[in-house]
PDB file of C-alpha atoms in Angstrom:
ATOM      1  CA  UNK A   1      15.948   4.706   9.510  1.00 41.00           C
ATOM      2  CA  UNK A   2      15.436   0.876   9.310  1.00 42.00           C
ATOM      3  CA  UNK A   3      17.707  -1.708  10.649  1.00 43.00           C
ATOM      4  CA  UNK A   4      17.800  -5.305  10.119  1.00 42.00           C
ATOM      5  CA  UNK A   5      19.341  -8.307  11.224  1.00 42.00           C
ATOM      6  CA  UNK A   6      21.949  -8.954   8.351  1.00 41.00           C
ATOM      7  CA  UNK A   7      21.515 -12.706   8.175  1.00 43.00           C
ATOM      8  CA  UNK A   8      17.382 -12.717   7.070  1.00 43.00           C
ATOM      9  CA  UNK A   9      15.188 -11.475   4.905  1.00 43.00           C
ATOM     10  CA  UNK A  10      12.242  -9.917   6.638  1.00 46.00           C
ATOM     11  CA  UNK A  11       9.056  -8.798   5.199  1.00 45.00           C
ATOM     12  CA  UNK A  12       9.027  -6.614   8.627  1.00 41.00           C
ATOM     13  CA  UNK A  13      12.354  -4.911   9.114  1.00 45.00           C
ATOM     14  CA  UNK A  14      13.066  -4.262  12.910  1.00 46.00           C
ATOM     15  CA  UNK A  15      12.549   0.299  12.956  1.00 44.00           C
ATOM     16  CA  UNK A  16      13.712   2.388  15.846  1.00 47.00           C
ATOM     17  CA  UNK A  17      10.888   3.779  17.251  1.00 48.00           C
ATOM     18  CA  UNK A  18      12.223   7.172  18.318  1.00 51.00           C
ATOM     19  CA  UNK A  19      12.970   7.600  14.826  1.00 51.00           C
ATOM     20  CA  UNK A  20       9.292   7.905  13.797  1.00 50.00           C
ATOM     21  CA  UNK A  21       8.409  11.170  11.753  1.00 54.00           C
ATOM     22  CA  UNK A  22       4.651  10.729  13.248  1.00 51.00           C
ATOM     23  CA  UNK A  23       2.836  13.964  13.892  1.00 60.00           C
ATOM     24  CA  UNK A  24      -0.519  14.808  15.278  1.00 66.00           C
ATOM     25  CA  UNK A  25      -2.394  14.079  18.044  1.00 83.00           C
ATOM     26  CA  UNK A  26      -1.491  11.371  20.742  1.00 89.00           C
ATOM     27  CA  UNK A  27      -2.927   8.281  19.831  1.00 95.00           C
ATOM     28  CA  UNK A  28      -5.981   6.472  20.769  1.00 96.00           C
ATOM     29  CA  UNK A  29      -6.748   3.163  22.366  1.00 96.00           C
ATOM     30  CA  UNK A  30     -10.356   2.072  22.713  1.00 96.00           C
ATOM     31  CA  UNK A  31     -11.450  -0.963  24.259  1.00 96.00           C
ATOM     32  CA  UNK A  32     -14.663  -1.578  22.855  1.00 94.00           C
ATOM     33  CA  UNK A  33     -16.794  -3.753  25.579  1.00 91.00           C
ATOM     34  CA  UNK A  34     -17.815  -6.232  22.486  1.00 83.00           C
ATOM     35  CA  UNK A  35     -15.619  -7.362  19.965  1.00 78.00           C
ATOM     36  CA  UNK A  36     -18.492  -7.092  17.254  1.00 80.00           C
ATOM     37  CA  UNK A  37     -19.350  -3.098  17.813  1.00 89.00           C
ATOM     38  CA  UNK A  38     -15.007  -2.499  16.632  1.00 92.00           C
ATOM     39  CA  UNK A  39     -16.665  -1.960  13.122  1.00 92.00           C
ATOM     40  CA  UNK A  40     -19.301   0.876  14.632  1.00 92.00           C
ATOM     41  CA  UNK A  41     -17.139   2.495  16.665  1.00 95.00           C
ATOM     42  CA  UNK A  42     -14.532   2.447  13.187  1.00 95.00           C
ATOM     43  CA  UNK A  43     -17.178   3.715  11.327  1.00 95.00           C
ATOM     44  CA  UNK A  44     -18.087   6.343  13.212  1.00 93.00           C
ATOM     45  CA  UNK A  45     -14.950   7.579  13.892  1.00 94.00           C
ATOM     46  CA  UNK A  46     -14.385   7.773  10.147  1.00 95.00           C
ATOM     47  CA  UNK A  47     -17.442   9.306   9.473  1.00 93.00           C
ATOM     48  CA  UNK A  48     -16.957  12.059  12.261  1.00 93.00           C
ATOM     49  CA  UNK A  49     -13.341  12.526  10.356  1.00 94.00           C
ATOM     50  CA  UNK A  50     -15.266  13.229   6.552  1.00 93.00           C
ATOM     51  CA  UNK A  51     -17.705  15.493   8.397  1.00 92.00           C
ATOM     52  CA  UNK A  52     -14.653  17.690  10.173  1.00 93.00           C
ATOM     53  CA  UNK A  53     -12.964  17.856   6.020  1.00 93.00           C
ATOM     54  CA  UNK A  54     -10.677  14.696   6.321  1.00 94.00           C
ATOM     55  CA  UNK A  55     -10.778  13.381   3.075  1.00 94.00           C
ATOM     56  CA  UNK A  56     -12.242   9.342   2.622  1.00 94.00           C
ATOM     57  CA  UNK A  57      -9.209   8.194   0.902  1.00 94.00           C
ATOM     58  CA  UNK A  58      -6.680   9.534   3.526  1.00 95.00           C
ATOM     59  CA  UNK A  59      -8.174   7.114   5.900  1.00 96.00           C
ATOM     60  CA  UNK A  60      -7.149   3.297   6.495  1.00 96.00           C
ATOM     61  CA  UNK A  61      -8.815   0.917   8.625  1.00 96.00           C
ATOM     62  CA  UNK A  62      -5.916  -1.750   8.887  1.00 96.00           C
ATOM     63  CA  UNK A  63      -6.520  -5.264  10.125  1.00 95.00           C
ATOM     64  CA  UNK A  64      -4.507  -8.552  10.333  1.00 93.00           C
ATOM     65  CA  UNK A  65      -6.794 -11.492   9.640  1.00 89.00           C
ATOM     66  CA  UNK A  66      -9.902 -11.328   7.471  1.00 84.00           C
ATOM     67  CA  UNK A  67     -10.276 -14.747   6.215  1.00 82.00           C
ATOM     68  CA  UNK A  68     -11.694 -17.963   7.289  1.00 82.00           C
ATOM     69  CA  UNK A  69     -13.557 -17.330  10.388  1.00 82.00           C
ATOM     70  CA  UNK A  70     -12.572 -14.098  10.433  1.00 87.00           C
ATOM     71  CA  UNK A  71     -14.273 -13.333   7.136  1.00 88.00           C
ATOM     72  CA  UNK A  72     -17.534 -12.460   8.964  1.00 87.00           C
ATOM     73  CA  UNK A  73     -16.513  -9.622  10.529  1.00 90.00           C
ATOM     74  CA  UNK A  74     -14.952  -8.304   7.291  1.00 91.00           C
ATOM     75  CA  UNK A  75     -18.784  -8.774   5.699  1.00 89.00           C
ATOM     76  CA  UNK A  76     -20.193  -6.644   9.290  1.00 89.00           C
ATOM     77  CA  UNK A  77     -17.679  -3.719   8.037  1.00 91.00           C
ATOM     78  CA  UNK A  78     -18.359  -3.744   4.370  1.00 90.00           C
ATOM     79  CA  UNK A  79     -22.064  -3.924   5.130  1.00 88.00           C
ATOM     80  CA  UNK A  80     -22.404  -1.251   7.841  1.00 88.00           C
ATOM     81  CA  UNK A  81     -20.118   1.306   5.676  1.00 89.00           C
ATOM     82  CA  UNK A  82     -23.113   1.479   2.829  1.00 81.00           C
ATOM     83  CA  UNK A  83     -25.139   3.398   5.788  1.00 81.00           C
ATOM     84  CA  UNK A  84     -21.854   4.651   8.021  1.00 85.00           C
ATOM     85  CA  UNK A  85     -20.165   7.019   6.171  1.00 85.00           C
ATOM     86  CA  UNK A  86     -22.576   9.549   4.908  1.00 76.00           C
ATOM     87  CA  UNK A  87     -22.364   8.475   1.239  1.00 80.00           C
ATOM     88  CA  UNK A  88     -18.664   7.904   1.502  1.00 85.00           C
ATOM     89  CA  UNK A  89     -17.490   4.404  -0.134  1.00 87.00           C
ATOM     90  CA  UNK A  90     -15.363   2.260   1.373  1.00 91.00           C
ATOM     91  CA  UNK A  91     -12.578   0.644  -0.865  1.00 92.00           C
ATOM     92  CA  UNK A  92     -11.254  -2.934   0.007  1.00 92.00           C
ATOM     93  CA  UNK A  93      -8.014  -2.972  -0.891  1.00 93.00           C
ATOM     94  CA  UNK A  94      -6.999  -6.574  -0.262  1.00 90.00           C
ATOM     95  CA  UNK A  95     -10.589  -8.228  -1.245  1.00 90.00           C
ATOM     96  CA  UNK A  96      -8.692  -9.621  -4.705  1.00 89.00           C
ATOM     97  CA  UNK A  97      -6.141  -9.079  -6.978  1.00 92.00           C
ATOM     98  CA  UNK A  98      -8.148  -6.973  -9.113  1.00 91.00           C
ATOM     99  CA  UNK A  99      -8.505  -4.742  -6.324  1.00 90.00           C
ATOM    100  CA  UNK A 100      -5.303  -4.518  -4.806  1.00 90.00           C
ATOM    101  CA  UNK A 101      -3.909  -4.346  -9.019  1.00 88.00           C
ATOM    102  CA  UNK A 102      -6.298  -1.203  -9.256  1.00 87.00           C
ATOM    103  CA  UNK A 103      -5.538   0.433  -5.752  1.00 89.00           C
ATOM    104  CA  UNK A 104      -4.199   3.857  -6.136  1.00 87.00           C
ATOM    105  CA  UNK A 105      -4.028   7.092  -4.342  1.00 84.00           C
ATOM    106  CA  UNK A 106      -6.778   8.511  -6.406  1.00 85.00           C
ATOM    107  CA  UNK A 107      -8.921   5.854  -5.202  1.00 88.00           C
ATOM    108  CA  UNK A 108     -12.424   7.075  -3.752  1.00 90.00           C
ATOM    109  CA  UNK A 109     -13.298   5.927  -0.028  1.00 92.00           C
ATOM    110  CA  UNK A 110     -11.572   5.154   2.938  1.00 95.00           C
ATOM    111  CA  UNK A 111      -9.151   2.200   2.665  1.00 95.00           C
ATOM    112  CA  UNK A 112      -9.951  -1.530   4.164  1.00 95.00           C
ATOM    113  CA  UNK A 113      -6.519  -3.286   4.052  1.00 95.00           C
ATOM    114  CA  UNK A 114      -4.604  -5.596   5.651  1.00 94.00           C
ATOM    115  CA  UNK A 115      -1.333  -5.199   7.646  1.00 94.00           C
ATOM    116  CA  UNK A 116       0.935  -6.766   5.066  1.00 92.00           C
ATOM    117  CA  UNK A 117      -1.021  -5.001   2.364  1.00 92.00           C
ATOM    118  CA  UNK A 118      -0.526  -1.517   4.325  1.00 93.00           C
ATOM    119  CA  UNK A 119       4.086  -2.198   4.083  1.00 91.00           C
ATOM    120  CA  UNK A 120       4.946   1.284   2.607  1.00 90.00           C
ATOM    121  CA  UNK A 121       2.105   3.069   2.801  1.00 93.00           C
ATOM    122  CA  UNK A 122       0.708   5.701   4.963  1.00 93.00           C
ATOM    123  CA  UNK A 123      -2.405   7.498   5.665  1.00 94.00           C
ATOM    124  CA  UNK A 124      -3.491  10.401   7.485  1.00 95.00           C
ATOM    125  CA  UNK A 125      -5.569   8.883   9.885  1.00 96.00           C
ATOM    126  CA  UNK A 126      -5.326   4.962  10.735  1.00 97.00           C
ATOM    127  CA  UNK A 127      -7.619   2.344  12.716  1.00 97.00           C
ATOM    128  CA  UNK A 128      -5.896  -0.086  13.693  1.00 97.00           C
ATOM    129  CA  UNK A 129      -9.233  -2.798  14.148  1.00 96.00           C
ATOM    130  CA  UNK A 130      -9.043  -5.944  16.135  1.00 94.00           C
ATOM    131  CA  UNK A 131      -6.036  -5.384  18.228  1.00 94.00           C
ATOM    132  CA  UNK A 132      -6.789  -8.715  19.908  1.00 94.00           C
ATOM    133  CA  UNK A 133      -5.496 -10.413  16.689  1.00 94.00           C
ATOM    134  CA  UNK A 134      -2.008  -9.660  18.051  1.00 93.00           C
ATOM    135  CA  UNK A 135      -2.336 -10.519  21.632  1.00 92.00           C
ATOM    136  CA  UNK A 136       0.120 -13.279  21.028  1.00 90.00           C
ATOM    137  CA  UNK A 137       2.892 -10.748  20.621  1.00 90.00           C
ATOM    138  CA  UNK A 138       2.834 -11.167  24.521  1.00 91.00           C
ATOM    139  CA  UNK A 139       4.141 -14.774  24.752  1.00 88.00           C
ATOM    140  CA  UNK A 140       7.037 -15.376  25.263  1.00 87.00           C
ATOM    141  CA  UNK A 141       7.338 -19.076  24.475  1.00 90.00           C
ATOM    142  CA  UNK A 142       8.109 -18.716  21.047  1.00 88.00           C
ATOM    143  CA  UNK A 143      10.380 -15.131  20.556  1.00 90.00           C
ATOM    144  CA  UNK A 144      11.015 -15.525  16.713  1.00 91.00           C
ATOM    145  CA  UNK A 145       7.540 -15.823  16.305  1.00 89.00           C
ATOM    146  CA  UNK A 146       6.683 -12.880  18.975  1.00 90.00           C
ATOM    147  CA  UNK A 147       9.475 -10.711  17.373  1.00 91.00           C
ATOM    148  CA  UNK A 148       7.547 -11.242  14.130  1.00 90.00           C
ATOM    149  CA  UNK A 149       4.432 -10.279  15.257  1.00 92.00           C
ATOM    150  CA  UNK A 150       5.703  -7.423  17.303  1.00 91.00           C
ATOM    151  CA  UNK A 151       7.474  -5.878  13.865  1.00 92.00           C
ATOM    152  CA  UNK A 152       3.852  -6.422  12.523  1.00 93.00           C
ATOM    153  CA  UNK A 153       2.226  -4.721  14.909  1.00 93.00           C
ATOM    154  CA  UNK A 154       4.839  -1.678  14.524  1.00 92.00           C
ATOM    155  CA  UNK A 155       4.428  -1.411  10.531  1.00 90.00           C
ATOM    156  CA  UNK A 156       0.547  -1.264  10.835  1.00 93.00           C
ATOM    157  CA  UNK A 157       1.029   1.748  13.844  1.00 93.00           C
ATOM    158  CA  UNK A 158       3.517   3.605  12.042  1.00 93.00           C
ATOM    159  CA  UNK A 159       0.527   3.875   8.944  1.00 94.00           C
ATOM    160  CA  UNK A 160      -0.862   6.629  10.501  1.00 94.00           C
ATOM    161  CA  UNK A 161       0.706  10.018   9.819  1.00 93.00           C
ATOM    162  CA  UNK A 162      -1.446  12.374  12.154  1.00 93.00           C
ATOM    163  CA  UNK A 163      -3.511  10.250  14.187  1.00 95.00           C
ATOM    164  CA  UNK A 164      -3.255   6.567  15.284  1.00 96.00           C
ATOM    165  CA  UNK A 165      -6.346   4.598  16.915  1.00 97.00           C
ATOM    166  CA  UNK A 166      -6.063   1.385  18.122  1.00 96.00           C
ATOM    167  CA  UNK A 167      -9.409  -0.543  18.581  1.00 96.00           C
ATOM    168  CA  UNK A 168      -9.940  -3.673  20.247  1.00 94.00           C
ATOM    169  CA  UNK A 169     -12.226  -5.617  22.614  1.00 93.00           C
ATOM    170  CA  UNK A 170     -11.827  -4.714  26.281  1.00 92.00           C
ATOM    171  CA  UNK A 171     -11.111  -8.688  26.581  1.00 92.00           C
ATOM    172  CA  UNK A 172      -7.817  -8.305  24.899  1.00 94.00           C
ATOM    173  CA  UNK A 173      -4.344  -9.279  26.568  1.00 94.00           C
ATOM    174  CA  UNK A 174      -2.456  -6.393  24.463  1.00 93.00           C
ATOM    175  CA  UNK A 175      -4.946  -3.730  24.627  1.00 94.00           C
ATOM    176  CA  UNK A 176      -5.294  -4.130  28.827  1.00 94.00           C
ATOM    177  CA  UNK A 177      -1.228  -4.260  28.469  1.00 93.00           C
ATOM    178  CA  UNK A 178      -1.347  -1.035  26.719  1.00 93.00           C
ATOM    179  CA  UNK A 179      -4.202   0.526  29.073  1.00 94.00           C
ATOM    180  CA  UNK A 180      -2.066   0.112  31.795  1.00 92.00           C
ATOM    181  CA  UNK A 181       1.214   1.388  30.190  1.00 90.00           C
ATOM    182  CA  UNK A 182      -1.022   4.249  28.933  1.00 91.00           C
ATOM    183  CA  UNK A 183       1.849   6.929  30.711  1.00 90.00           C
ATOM    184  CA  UNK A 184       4.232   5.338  29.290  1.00 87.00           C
ATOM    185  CA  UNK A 185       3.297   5.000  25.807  1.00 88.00           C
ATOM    186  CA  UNK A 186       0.879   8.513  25.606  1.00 88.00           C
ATOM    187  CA  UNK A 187      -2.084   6.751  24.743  1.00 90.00           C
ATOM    188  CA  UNK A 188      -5.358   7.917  25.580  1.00 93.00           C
ATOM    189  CA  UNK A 189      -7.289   5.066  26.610  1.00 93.00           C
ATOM    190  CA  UNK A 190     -11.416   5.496  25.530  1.00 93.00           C
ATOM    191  CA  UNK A 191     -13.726   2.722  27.161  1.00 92.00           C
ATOM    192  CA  UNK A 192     -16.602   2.418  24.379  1.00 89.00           C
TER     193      UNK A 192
END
């Protein structure tokens, strides 16, 4: 069940959370000690998923930003998947319109999309990448804006229908806020 405030529009509706339908294993948050090994650790993941009889296309690796000078590490990931994943492709949903026109469930390869891109859909298996993107969902100084990022954050977890991994560097403000509400939240917390 979604609720929203009756008086806007969101593109991120405000969802209970203990009305999830989320199954599987408890989810994962790894704090990676370098921001740029997130793709390797993502890819490896992935390819240890294919191996086990996951199939590519029921796998997302969901990120926020992946322009401007953020664009680089989108180039790392697309790069390192040609020798990651076994022979698996990796389909970039959100690199153009022609792709995201063409995207469909019958698809080949394991899904590179954005958050906003990911509203609606759901995967088996979901990486959230570069948690640090939404370490300003902490401050408090502005709450509209930390209330929107917050019911970002929440669309792009709730992806996942059996397993969840959030991956981040070890210098992130959310992902050391999560480590140490790890009880809390049942996360298992991996140091990589």
């Amino acid at each position: 069940m979604v609720a929203s405030e009756p008086e806007t529009d969101e593109a991120f509706p405000i969802v209970i959370p203990d009305q999830s339908e989320r199954h599987g294993n408890k989810p994962k948050l790894i704090l990676a000690k370098a921001t740029s090994s997130v793709e390797r650790i993502a890819l490896d993941a992935c390819k240890q998923e294919i191996a086990g009889g996951q199939e590519a296309k029921g796998i997302a690796l969901i990120y926020r930003y992946g322009t401007g000078k953020y664009s680089a590490r989108i180039q790392d990931i697309l790069n390192q998947s040609a020798h990651q994943l076994g022979g698996e492709t990796l389909y970039w949903v959100t690199r153009d319109i022609t792709t995201k026109t063409n995207y469909g469930i019958n698809q080949p390869g394991v899904r590179l999309i954005t958050t906003q891109s990911a509203l609606g859909l759901e995967f088996k298996s979901v990486y959230l990448l570069w948690l640090e993107d939404f370490d300003r969902a902490l401050d408090t100084t502005n709450p509209e804006q930390q209330l929107r990022d917050l019911r970002e954050l929440y669309v792009a977890m709730t992806r996942a229908q059996d397993q969840l991994t959030l991956i981040c560097s070890s210098t992130s403000r959310l992902g050391a806020h999560l480590a140490q509400e790890r009880e809390n939240l049942g996360l298992e917390v991996i140091h990589a």
